[in-house]
Amino acid sequence: MAEIHHFDHGWVTPAVSYLLSVLGSLLGLTAAVRLRQSKSGGERAWWLTLAAVAIGATGIWSMHFVAMTGFSVTGTPIRYDIGLTVASAVIAFVAVGVGLAIALLGSSAPRIRILIGGVLAGLGVAAMHYTGMAAMRLRGEIHYAGREVALSVAIAVVAATVALWLTLIVKTPVVIFVSALVMGVAVNGMHFTGMAAMSVLPEQSFGSVAGATASGLLVPIGAAVVFAVLGMVYALAAAPSEEDREAAAYLASRLESRPAPAAGTPPGQLWGQQSQQSRQGQPGQAAGRSTLGGGTWTYRDRDRAQ
């Protein structure tokens, strides 16, 4: 058997792969919170897509690819089939998206939906991993140990089920962050368990190995991941939160409850604003300041105002 190295660049590749899995999980869980708060089908589809990209493409697939850059086999170069590599990314995205849709887009039997979604997503993640491994081209014959393969699939299913369960319960930033750390451990555990199942029987052959190098794929994949992360961060920051929606609804209700402007209101006077004459004799009332319901207020004072 050929000698295999999983950490050819030391702890750099596993550390970066773990950070990617945590970052993807963090963004995905945050998008899942927005998905649960969505009011329309279009919003749900948008946040579902972002969550699938964050967890499936960034947190799982890109982690797998970065970890593979530290993989080497003594005596042979390693190349990658571009078609199968792209297919593995698509499998990760679709599998996680289907699992999220089953778990989150429904109201009945949540435990059964989480279980079904977790099994499907976990099997999809395992399929992504072994499709990515099938994309490798080297001078040798790849074999897998059945026990380790079964264990890696079991880890993938359990990790996916836990991830879907977390998407239904996490809300606060601290809990989301801790959950992302746990998901990162599970994703990396599945990957390296699957890698431990692999062995290579070397073959004596000459000539070059067809395919793209890991370093050659690293630049376009790295650029795609960076732009995807920046886009998801912008989407999460720009989208209104649940408190923003409540504030807008509160403002609308206060505006609707104000009395209509009296006849003969001077031009330029805002609706609900006191006239210059009525403000005379009221020290502390700033000129031109509008009021709602006869006094100043803020959204944070809504509970006292109601």
PDB file of N, CA, C and O in Angstrom, residues 228-303:
ATOM      1  N   ALA A 228     -19.134  34.696  -2.257  1.00  0.00           N
ATOM      2  CA  ALA A 228     -20.363  34.142  -1.692  1.00  0.00           C
ATOM      3  C   ALA A 228     -20.531  34.571  -0.242  1.00  0.00           C
ATOM      4  O   ALA A 228     -21.631  34.957   0.181  1.00  0.00           O
ATOM      5  N   VAL A 229     -19.451  34.523   0.536  1.00  0.00           N
ATOM      6  CA  VAL A 229     -19.530  34.919   1.947  1.00  0.00           C
ATOM      7  C   VAL A 229     -19.862  36.398   2.065  1.00  0.00           C
ATOM      8  O   VAL A 229     -20.725  36.799   2.872  1.00  0.00           O
ATOM      9  N   LEU A 230     -19.189  37.239   1.272  1.00  0.00           N
ATOM     10  CA  LEU A 230     -19.476  38.669   1.323  1.00  0.00           C
ATOM     11  C   LEU A 230     -20.922  38.951   0.918  1.00  0.00           C
ATOM     12  O   LEU A 230     -21.591  39.798   1.531  1.00  0.00           O
ATOM     13  N   GLY A 231     -21.404  38.250  -0.096  1.00  0.00           N
ATOM     14  CA  GLY A 231     -22.790  38.437  -0.509  1.00  0.00           C
ATOM     15  C   GLY A 231     -23.779  38.031   0.564  1.00  0.00           C
ATOM     16  O   GLY A 231     -24.779  38.720   0.797  1.00  0.00           O
ATOM     17  N   MET A 232     -23.509  36.919   1.242  1.00  0.00           N
ATOM     18  CA  MET A 232     -24.414  36.468   2.300  1.00  0.00           C
ATOM     19  C   MET A 232     -24.384  37.418   3.497  1.00  0.00           C
ATOM     20  O   MET A 232     -25.428  37.695   4.104  1.00  0.00           O
ATOM     21  N   VAL A 233     -23.184  37.915   3.829  1.00  0.00           N
ATOM     22  CA  VAL A 233     -23.088  38.876   4.933  1.00  0.00           C
ATOM     23  C   VAL A 233     -23.871  40.143   4.609  1.00  0.00           C
ATOM     24  O   VAL A 233     -24.607  40.675   5.449  1.00  0.00           O
ATOM     25  N   TYR A 234     -23.741  40.616   3.369  1.00  0.00           N
ATOM     26  CA  TYR A 234     -24.490  41.815   2.968  1.00  0.00           C
ATOM     27  C   TYR A 234     -25.993  41.557   3.001  1.00  0.00           C
ATOM     28  O   TYR A 234     -26.772  42.410   3.457  1.00  0.00           O
ATOM     29  N   ALA A 235     -26.418  40.401   2.499  1.00  0.00           N
ATOM     30  CA  ALA A 235     -27.848  40.081   2.488  1.00  0.00           C
ATOM     31  C   ALA A 235     -28.402  40.020   3.900  1.00  0.00           C
ATOM     32  O   ALA A 235     -29.512  40.514   4.170  1.00  0.00           O
ATOM     33  N   LEU A 236     -27.651  39.434   4.829  1.00  0.00           N
ATOM     34  CA  LEU A 236     -28.114  39.339   6.213  1.00  0.00           C
ATOM     35  C   LEU A 236     -28.144  40.704   6.882  1.00  0.00           C
ATOM     36  O   LEU A 236     -29.042  41.003   7.670  1.00  0.00           O
ATOM     37  N   ALA A 237     -27.151  41.544   6.556  1.00  0.00           N
ATOM     38  CA  ALA A 237     -27.101  42.871   7.178  1.00  0.00           C
ATOM     39  C   ALA A 237     -28.158  43.813   6.616  1.00  0.00           C
ATOM     40  O   ALA A 237     -28.698  44.661   7.337  1.00  0.00           O
ATOM     41  N   ALA A 238     -28.466  43.679   5.322  1.00  0.00           N
ATOM     42  CA  ALA A 238     -29.403  44.607   4.689  1.00  0.00           C
ATOM     43  C   ALA A 238     -30.859  44.229   4.911  1.00  0.00           C
ATOM     44  O   ALA A 238     -31.733  45.099   4.887  1.00  0.00           O
ATOM     45  N   ALA A 239     -31.131  42.963   5.140  1.00  0.00           N
ATOM     46  CA  ALA A 239     -32.520  42.525   5.292  1.00  0.00           C
ATOM     47  C   ALA A 239     -33.080  42.983   6.635  1.00  0.00           C
ATOM     48  O   ALA A 239     -32.367  42.975   7.646  1.00  0.00           O
ATOM     49  N   PRO A 240     -34.345  43.391   6.682  1.00  0.00           N
ATOM     50  CA  PRO A 240     -34.950  43.806   7.949  1.00  0.00           C
ATOM     51  C   PRO A 240     -35.102  42.627   8.901  1.00  0.00           C
ATOM     52  O   PRO A 240     -35.470  41.526   8.495  1.00  0.00           O
ATOM     53  N   SER A 241     -34.792  42.869  10.170  1.00  0.00           N
ATOM     54  CA  SER A 241     -34.955  41.836  11.188  1.00  0.00           C
ATOM     55  C   SER A 241     -36.399  41.819  11.691  1.00  0.00           C
ATOM     56  O   SER A 241     -37.228  42.656  11.297  1.00  0.00           O
ATOM     57  N   GLU A 242     -36.686  40.874  12.602  1.00  0.00           N
ATOM     58  CA  GLU A 242     -38.026  40.800  13.167  1.00  0.00           C
ATOM     59  C   GLU A 242     -38.351  42.052  13.965  1.00  0.00           C
ATOM     60  O   GLU A 242     -39.485  42.538  13.937  1.00  0.00           O
ATOM     61  N   GLU A 243     -37.365  42.620  14.662  1.00  0.00           N
ATOM     62  CA  GLU A 243     -37.608  43.854  15.414  1.00  0.00           C
ATOM     63  C   GLU A 243     -37.878  45.019  14.469  1.00  0.00           C
ATOM     64  O   GLU A 243     -38.703  45.890  14.759  1.00  0.00           O
ATOM     65  N   ASP A 244     -37.195  45.039  13.307  1.00  0.00           N
ATOM     66  CA  ASP A 244     -37.472  46.079  12.318  1.00  0.00           C
ATOM     67  C   ASP A 244     -38.915  45.981  11.818  1.00  0.00           C
ATOM     68  O   ASP A 244     -39.591  47.008  11.632  1.00  0.00           O
ATOM     69  N   ARG A 245     -39.382  44.755  11.604  1.00  0.00           N
ATOM     70  CA  ARG A 245     -40.767  44.581  11.154  1.00  0.00           C
ATOM     71  C   ARG A 245     -41.741  45.051  12.226  1.00  0.00           C
ATOM     72  O   ARG A 245     -42.751  45.701  11.924  1.00  0.00           O
ATOM     73  N   GLU A 246     -41.456  44.707  13.482  1.00  0.00           N
ATOM     74  CA  GLU A 246     -42.331  45.138  14.566  1.00  0.00           C
ATOM     75  C   GLU A 246     -42.327  46.660  14.694  1.00  0.00           C
ATOM     76  O   GLU A 246     -43.364  47.276  14.963  1.00  0.00           O
ATOM     77  N   ALA A 247     -41.152  47.276  14.509  1.00  0.00           N
ATOM     78  CA  ALA A 247     -41.078  48.729  14.587  1.00  0.00           C
ATOM     79  C   ALA A 247     -41.891  49.389  13.483  1.00  0.00           C
ATOM     80  O   ALA A 247     -42.602  50.375  13.714  1.00  0.00           O
ATOM     81  N   ALA A 248     -41.795  48.844  12.268  1.00  0.00           N
ATOM     82  CA  ALA A 248     -42.562  49.404  11.156  1.00  0.00           C
ATOM     83  C   ALA A 248     -44.061  49.256  11.395  1.00  0.00           C
ATOM     84  O   ALA A 248     -44.841  50.181  11.129  1.00  0.00           O
ATOM     85  N   ALA A 249     -44.472  48.083  11.919  1.00  0.00           N
ATOM     86  CA  ALA A 249     -45.889  47.880  12.210  1.00  0.00           C
ATOM     87  C   ALA A 249     -46.357  48.827  13.314  1.00  0.00           C
ATOM     88  O   ALA A 249     -47.476  49.352  13.272  1.00  0.00           O
ATOM     89  N   TYR A 250     -45.485  49.036  14.308  1.00  0.00           N
ATOM     90  CA  TYR A 250     -45.846  49.943  15.398  1.00  0.00           C
ATOM     91  C   TYR A 250     -45.995  51.373  14.895  1.00  0.00           C
ATOM     92  O   TYR A 250     -46.944  52.082  15.258  1.00  0.00           O
ATOM     93  N   LEU A 251     -45.076  51.813  14.046  1.00  0.00           N
ATOM     94  CA  LEU A 251     -45.164  53.158  13.484  1.00  0.00           C
ATOM     95  C   LEU A 251     -46.440  53.312  12.664  1.00  0.00           C
ATOM     96  O   LEU A 251     -47.118  54.340  12.741  1.00  0.00           O
ATOM     97  N   ALA A 252     -46.758  52.284  11.877  1.00  0.00           N
ATOM     98  CA  ALA A 252     -47.968  52.356  11.060  1.00  0.00           C
ATOM     99  C   ALA A 252     -49.213  52.452  11.926  1.00  0.00           C
ATOM    100  O   ALA A 252     -50.142  53.223  11.630  1.00  0.00           O
ATOM    101  N   SER A 253     -49.252  51.688  13.028  1.00  0.00           N
ATOM    102  CA  SER A 253     -50.420  51.740  13.899  1.00  0.00           C
ATOM    103  C   SER A 253     -50.543  53.093  14.581  1.00  0.00           C
ATOM    104  O   SER A 253     -51.656  53.601  14.757  1.00  0.00           O
ATOM    105  N   ARG A 254     -49.416  53.695  14.977  1.00  0.00           N
ATOM    106  CA  ARG A 254     -49.472  55.020  15.608  1.00  0.00           C
ATOM    107  C   ARG A 254     -49.926  56.084  14.624  1.00  0.00           C
ATOM    108  O   ARG A 254     -50.675  56.994  14.977  1.00  0.00           O
ATOM    109  N   LEU A 255     -49.455  55.968  13.375  1.00  0.00           N
ATOM    110  CA  LEU A 255     -49.877  56.939  12.367  1.00  0.00           C
ATOM    111  C   LEU A 255     -51.367  56.826  12.071  1.00  0.00           C
ATOM    112  O   LEU A 255     -52.048  57.834  11.885  1.00  0.00           O
ATOM    113  N   GLU A 256     -51.865  55.599  12.028  1.00  0.00           N
ATOM    114  CA  GLU A 256     -53.286  55.406  11.767  1.00  0.00           C
ATOM    115  C   GLU A 256     -54.158  55.897  12.917  1.00  0.00           C
ATOM    116  O   GLU A 256     -55.305  56.293  12.709  1.00  0.00           O
ATOM    117  N   SER A 257     -53.614  55.864  14.147  1.00  0.00           N
ATOM    118  CA  SER A 257     -54.422  56.253  15.296  1.00  0.00           C
ATOM    119  C   SER A 257     -54.436  57.766  15.527  1.00  0.00           C
ATOM    120  O   SER A 257     -55.199  58.243  16.356  1.00  0.00           O
ATOM    121  N   ARG A 258     -53.619  58.532  14.816  1.00  0.00           N
ATOM    122  CA  ARG A 258     -53.607  59.983  15.015  1.00  0.00           C
ATOM    123  C   ARG A 258     -54.839  60.630  14.405  1.00  0.00           C
ATOM    124  O   ARG A 258     -55.334  60.165  13.368  1.00  0.00           O
ATOM    125  N   PRO A 259     -55.325  61.687  14.996  1.00  0.00           N
ATOM    126  CA  PRO A 259     -56.485  62.382  14.423  1.00  0.00           C
ATOM    127  C   PRO A 259     -56.119  63.071  13.129  1.00  0.00           C
ATOM    128  O   PRO A 259     -54.964  63.432  12.898  1.00  0.00           O
ATOM    129  N   ALA A 260     -57.107  63.229  12.282  1.00  0.00           N
ATOM    130  CA  ALA A 260     -56.892  63.909  11.002  1.00  0.00           C
ATOM    131  C   ALA A 260     -56.578  65.376  11.256  1.00  0.00           C
ATOM    132  O   ALA A 260     -57.009  65.960  12.263  1.00  0.00           O
ATOM    133  N   PRO A 261     -55.801  66.015  10.394  1.00  0.00           N
ATOM    134  CA  PRO A 261     -55.474  67.436  10.586  1.00  0.00           C
ATOM    135  C   PRO A 261     -56.721  68.308  10.528  1.00  0.00           C
ATOM    136  O   PRO A 261     -57.631  68.070   9.725  1.00  0.00           O
ATOM    137  N   ALA A 262     -56.751  69.267  11.395  1.00  0.00           N
ATOM    138  CA  ALA A 262     -57.907  70.163  11.453  1.00  0.00           C
ATOM    139  C   ALA A 262     -57.950  71.053  10.221  1.00  0.00           C
ATOM    140  O   ALA A 262     -56.931  71.316   9.579  1.00  0.00           O
ATOM    141  N   ALA A 263     -59.170  71.503   9.914  1.00  0.00           N
ATOM    142  CA  ALA A 263     -59.342  72.399   8.770  1.00  0.00           C
ATOM    143  C   ALA A 263     -58.606  73.699   9.027  1.00  0.00           C
ATOM    144  O   ALA A 263     -58.605  74.224  10.143  1.00  0.00           O
ATOM    145  N   GLY A 264     -57.992  74.221   8.003  1.00  0.00           N
ATOM    146  CA  GLY A 264     -57.276  75.483   8.133  1.00  0.00           C
ATOM    147  C   GLY A 264     -55.877  75.329   8.685  1.00  0.00           C
ATOM    148  O   GLY A 264     -55.316  76.306   9.189  1.00  0.00           O
ATOM    149  N   THR A 265     -55.304  74.119   8.635  1.00  0.00           N
ATOM    150  CA  THR A 265     -53.931  73.927   9.106  1.00  0.00           C
ATOM    151  C   THR A 265     -52.990  74.743   8.231  1.00  0.00           C
ATOM    152  O   THR A 265     -53.059  74.685   7.006  1.00  0.00           O
ATOM    153  N   PRO A 266     -52.124  75.562   8.836  1.00  0.00           N
ATOM    154  CA  PRO A 266     -51.220  76.415   8.037  1.00  0.00           C
ATOM    155  C   PRO A 266     -50.347  75.582   7.117  1.00  0.00           C
ATOM    156  O   PRO A 266     -49.938  74.472   7.466  1.00  0.00           O
ATOM    157  N   PRO A 267     -50.038  76.088   5.926  1.00  0.00           N
ATOM    158  CA  PRO A 267     -49.153  75.364   4.997  1.00  0.00           C
ATOM    159  C   PRO A 267     -47.774  75.142   5.633  1.00  0.00           C
ATOM    160  O   PRO A 267     -47.241  76.025   6.303  1.00  0.00           O
ATOM    161  N   GLY A 268     -47.223  73.987   5.419  1.00  0.00           N
ATOM    162  CA  GLY A 268     -45.894  73.676   5.958  1.00  0.00           C
ATOM    163  C   GLY A 268     -45.927  73.033   7.315  1.00  0.00           C
ATOM    164  O   GLY A 268     -44.909  72.524   7.784  1.00  0.00           O
ATOM    165  N   GLN A 269     -47.106  73.091   7.998  1.00  0.00           N
ATOM    166  CA  GLN A 269     -47.200  72.444   9.307  1.00  0.00           C
ATOM    167  C   GLN A 269     -47.452  70.962   9.112  1.00  0.00           C
ATOM    168  O   GLN A 269     -48.341  70.560   8.381  1.00  0.00           O
ATOM    169  N   LEU A 270     -46.628  70.106   9.751  1.00  0.00           N
ATOM    170  CA  LEU A 270     -46.760  68.667   9.598  1.00  0.00           C
ATOM    171  C   LEU A 270     -48.021  68.168  10.268  1.00  0.00           C
ATOM    172  O   LEU A 270     -48.504  68.746  11.230  1.00  0.00           O
ATOM    173  N   TRP A 271     -48.512  67.051   9.748  1.00  0.00           N
ATOM    174  CA  TRP A 271     -49.708  66.421  10.330  1.00  0.00           C
ATOM    175  C   TRP A 271     -49.362  65.944  11.735  1.00  0.00           C
ATOM    176  O   TRP A 271     -48.447  65.169  11.949  1.00  0.00           O
ATOM    177  N   GLY A 272     -50.109  66.449  12.714  1.00  0.00           N
ATOM    178  CA  GLY A 272     -49.854  66.097  14.103  1.00  0.00           C
ATOM    179  C   GLY A 272     -48.898  67.044  14.791  1.00  0.00           C
ATOM    180  O   GLY A 272     -48.645  66.905  15.982  1.00  0.00           O
ATOM    181  N   GLN A 273     -48.333  68.029  14.052  1.00  0.00           N
ATOM    182  CA  GLN A 273     -47.406  68.970  14.656  1.00  0.00           C
ATOM    183  C   GLN A 273     -48.169  70.148  15.235  1.00  0.00           C
ATOM    184  O   GLN A 273     -49.127  70.635  14.651  1.00  0.00           O
ATOM    185  N   GLN A 274     -47.739  70.562  16.404  1.00  0.00           N
ATOM    186  CA  GLN A 274     -48.399  71.702  17.033  1.00  0.00           C
ATOM    187  C   GLN A 274     -48.043  72.986  16.301  1.00  0.00           C
ATOM    188  O   GLN A 274     -46.941  73.144  15.786  1.00  0.00           O
ATOM    189  N   SER A 275     -49.026  73.891  16.253  1.00  0.00           N
ATOM    190  CA  SER A 275     -48.773  75.167  15.593  1.00  0.00           C
ATOM    191  C   SER A 275     -47.874  76.037  16.465  1.00  0.00           C
ATOM    192  O   SER A 275     -47.668  75.775  17.641  1.00  0.00           O
ATOM    193  N   GLN A 276     -47.342  77.088  15.841  1.00  0.00           N
ATOM    194  CA  GLN A 276     -46.447  77.985  16.569  1.00  0.00           C
ATOM    195  C   GLN A 276     -47.157  78.644  17.732  1.00  0.00           C
ATOM    196  O   GLN A 276     -46.598  78.806  18.809  1.00  0.00           O
ATOM    197  N   GLN A 277     -48.462  78.993  17.523  1.00  0.00           N
ATOM    198  CA  GLN A 277     -49.192  79.673  18.597  1.00  0.00           C
ATOM    199  C   GLN A 277     -49.426  78.734  19.768  1.00  0.00           C
ATOM    200  O   GLN A 277     -49.325  79.118  20.925  1.00  0.00           O
ATOM    201  N   SER A 278     -49.758  77.456  19.476  1.00  0.00           N
ATOM    202  CA  SER A 278     -50.068  76.530  20.565  1.00  0.00           C
ATOM    203  C   SER A 278     -48.828  76.143  21.345  1.00  0.00           C
ATOM    204  O   SER A 278     -48.929  75.693  22.477  1.00  0.00           O
ATOM    205  N   ARG A 279     -47.641  76.308  20.704  1.00  0.00           N
ATOM    206  CA  ARG A 279     -46.418  75.960  21.410  1.00  0.00           C
ATOM    207  C   ARG A 279     -45.940  77.071  22.315  1.00  0.00           C
ATOM    208  O   ARG A 279     -45.075  76.854  23.156  1.00  0.00           O
ATOM    209  N   GLN A 280     -46.476  78.298  22.127  1.00  0.00           N
ATOM    210  CA  GLN A 280     -46.080  79.401  22.995  1.00  0.00           C
ATOM    211  C   GLN A 280     -46.549  79.143  24.419  1.00  0.00           C
ATOM    212  O   GLN A 280     -47.660  78.704  24.645  1.00  0.00           O
ATOM    213  N   GLY A 281     -45.691  79.388  25.312  1.00  0.00           N
ATOM    214  CA  GLY A 281     -46.025  79.132  26.707  1.00  0.00           C
ATOM    215  C   GLY A 281     -45.730  77.718  27.137  1.00  0.00           C
ATOM    216  O   GLY A 281     -46.104  77.333  28.237  1.00  0.00           O
ATOM    217  N   GLN A 282     -45.106  76.911  26.251  1.00  0.00           N
ATOM    218  CA  GLN A 282     -44.721  75.541  26.600  1.00  0.00           C
ATOM    219  C   GLN A 282     -43.205  75.439  26.550  1.00  0.00           C
ATOM    220  O   GLN A 282     -42.628  75.070  25.534  1.00  0.00           O
ATOM    221  N   PRO A 283     -42.524  75.804  27.625  1.00  0.00           N
ATOM    222  CA  PRO A 283     -41.062  75.732  27.617  1.00  0.00           C
ATOM    223  C   PRO A 283     -40.603  74.292  27.462  1.00  0.00           C
ATOM    224  O   PRO A 283     -41.221  73.363  27.951  1.00  0.00           O
ATOM    225  N   GLY A 284     -39.477  74.126  26.772  1.00  0.00           N
ATOM    226  CA  GLY A 284     -38.903  72.794  26.580  1.00  0.00           C
ATOM    227  C   GLY A 284     -39.375  72.117  25.323  1.00  0.00           C
ATOM    228  O   GLY A 284     -38.826  71.110  24.920  1.00  0.00           O
ATOM    229  N   GLN A 285     -40.432  72.679  24.681  1.00  0.00           N
ATOM    230  CA  GLN A 285     -40.932  72.078  23.438  1.00  0.00           C
ATOM    231  C   GLN A 285     -40.163  72.688  22.285  1.00  0.00           C
ATOM    232  O   GLN A 285     -40.282  73.874  22.014  1.00  0.00           O
ATOM    233  N   ALA A 286     -39.331  71.896  21.598  1.00  0.00           N
ATOM    234  CA  ALA A 286     -38.511  72.410  20.514  1.00  0.00           C
ATOM    235  C   ALA A 286     -39.397  72.793  19.340  1.00  0.00           C
ATOM    236  O   ALA A 286     -40.358  72.104  19.015  1.00  0.00           O
ATOM    237  N   ALA A 287     -39.015  73.920  18.710  1.00  0.00           N
ATOM    238  CA  ALA A 287     -39.792  74.388  17.572  1.00  0.00           C
ATOM    239  C   ALA A 287     -39.665  73.421  16.417  1.00  0.00           C
ATOM    240  O   ALA A 287     -38.576  72.955  16.103  1.00  0.00           O
ATOM    241  N   GLY A 288     -40.807  73.135  15.798  1.00  0.00           N
ATOM    242  CA  GLY A 288     -40.798  72.286  14.620  1.00  0.00           C
ATOM    243  C   GLY A 288     -40.755  70.811  14.911  1.00  0.00           C
ATOM    244  O   GLY A 288     -40.647  70.015  14.006  1.00  0.00           O
ATOM    245  N   ARG A 289     -40.816  70.412  16.192  1.00  0.00           N
ATOM    246  CA  ARG A 289     -40.740  68.981  16.514  1.00  0.00           C
ATOM    247  C   ARG A 289     -42.128  68.375  16.469  1.00  0.00           C
ATOM    248  O   ARG A 289     -43.046  68.843  17.131  1.00  0.00           O
ATOM    249  N   SER A 290     -42.272  67.315  15.700  1.00  0.00           N
ATOM    250  CA  SER A 290     -43.571  66.680  15.540  1.00  0.00           C
ATOM    251  C   SER A 290     -43.813  65.709  16.672  1.00  0.00           C
ATOM    252  O   SER A 290     -42.897  65.217  17.313  1.00  0.00           O
ATOM    253  N   THR A 291     -45.078  65.446  16.925  1.00  0.00           N
ATOM    254  CA  THR A 291     -45.462  64.524  17.990  1.00  0.00           C
ATOM    255  C   THR A 291     -46.457  63.532  17.454  1.00  0.00           C
ATOM    256  O   THR A 291     -47.137  63.779  16.464  1.00  0.00           O
ATOM    257  N   LEU A 292     -46.538  62.418  18.116  1.00  0.00           N
ATOM    258  CA  LEU A 292     -47.552  61.413  17.813  1.00  0.00           C
ATOM    259  C   LEU A 292     -48.361  61.192  19.067  1.00  0.00           C
ATOM    260  O   LEU A 292     -47.816  60.796  20.088  1.00  0.00           O
ATOM    261  N   GLY A 293     -49.637  61.394  18.948  1.00  0.00           N
ATOM    262  CA  GLY A 293     -50.493  61.166  20.089  1.00  0.00           C
ATOM    263  C   GLY A 293     -50.286  62.172  21.201  1.00  0.00           C
ATOM    264  O   GLY A 293     -50.556  61.890  22.358  1.00  0.00           O
ATOM    265  N   GLY A 294     -49.738  63.366  20.908  1.00  0.00           N
ATOM    266  CA  GLY A 294     -49.628  64.406  21.910  1.00  0.00           C
ATOM    267  C   GLY A 294     -48.352  64.364  22.708  1.00  0.00           C
ATOM    268  O   GLY A 294     -48.249  65.045  23.708  1.00  0.00           O
ATOM    269  N   GLY A 295     -47.324  63.629  22.342  1.00  0.00           N
ATOM    270  CA  GLY A 295     -46.075  63.616  23.088  1.00  0.00           C
ATOM    271  C   GLY A 295     -44.994  62.929  22.298  1.00  0.00           C
ATOM    272  O   GLY A 295     -45.247  62.276  21.308  1.00  0.00           O
ATOM    273  N   THR A 296     -43.771  63.135  22.737  1.00  0.00           N
ATOM    274  CA  THR A 296     -42.678  62.469  22.047  1.00  0.00           C
ATOM    275  C   THR A 296     -42.656  61.014  22.438  1.00  0.00           C
ATOM    276  O   THR A 296     -43.067  60.646  23.532  1.00  0.00           O
ATOM    277  N   TRP A 297     -42.136  60.142  21.547  1.00  0.00           N
ATOM    278  CA  TRP A 297     -42.121  58.710  21.808  1.00  0.00           C
ATOM    279  C   TRP A 297     -41.041  58.067  20.961  1.00  0.00           C
ATOM    280  O   TRP A 297     -40.561  58.643  19.992  1.00  0.00           O
ATOM    281  N   THR A 298     -40.690  56.901  21.312  1.00  0.00           N
ATOM    282  CA  THR A 298     -39.784  56.073  20.514  1.00  0.00           C
ATOM    283  C   THR A 298     -40.363  54.672  20.471  1.00  0.00           C
ATOM    284  O   THR A 298     -41.249  54.318  21.248  1.00  0.00           O
ATOM    285  N   TYR A 299     -39.794  53.856  19.560  1.00  0.00           N
ATOM    286  CA  TYR A 299     -40.266  52.474  19.439  1.00  0.00           C
ATOM    287  C   TYR A 299     -40.013  51.700  20.718  1.00  0.00           C
ATOM    288  O   TYR A 299     -40.791  50.831  21.093  1.00  0.00           O
ATOM    289  N   ARG A 300     -38.941  52.006  21.421  1.00  0.00           N
ATOM    290  CA  ARG A 300     -38.607  51.286  22.654  1.00  0.00           C
ATOM    291  C   ARG A 300     -39.598  51.592  23.757  1.00  0.00           C
ATOM    292  O   ARG A 300     -39.688  50.871  24.757  1.00  0.00           O
ATOM    293  N   ASP A 301     -40.364  52.723  23.618  1.00  0.00           N
ATOM    294  CA  ASP A 301     -41.366  53.073  24.627  1.00  0.00           C
ATOM    295  C   ASP A 301     -42.738  52.500  24.301  1.00  0.00           C
ATOM    296  O   ASP A 301     -43.719  52.860  24.930  1.00  0.00           O
ATOM    297  N   ARG A 302     -42.785  51.576  23.321  1.00  0.00           N
ATOM    298  CA  ARG A 302     -44.091  51.109  22.851  1.00  0.00           C
ATOM    299  C   ARG A 302     -44.890  50.399  23.926  1.00  0.00           C
ATOM    300  O   ARG A 302     -46.120  50.496  23.957  1.00  0.00           O
ATOM    301  N   ASP A 303     -44.193  49.640  24.801  1.00  0.00           N
ATOM    302  CA  ASP A 303     -44.911  48.886  25.828  1.00  0.00           C
ATOM    303  C   ASP A 303     -45.593  49.827  26.816  1.00  0.00           C
ATOM    304  O   ASP A 303     -46.700  49.575  27.272  1.00  0.00           O
TER     305      ASP A 303
END
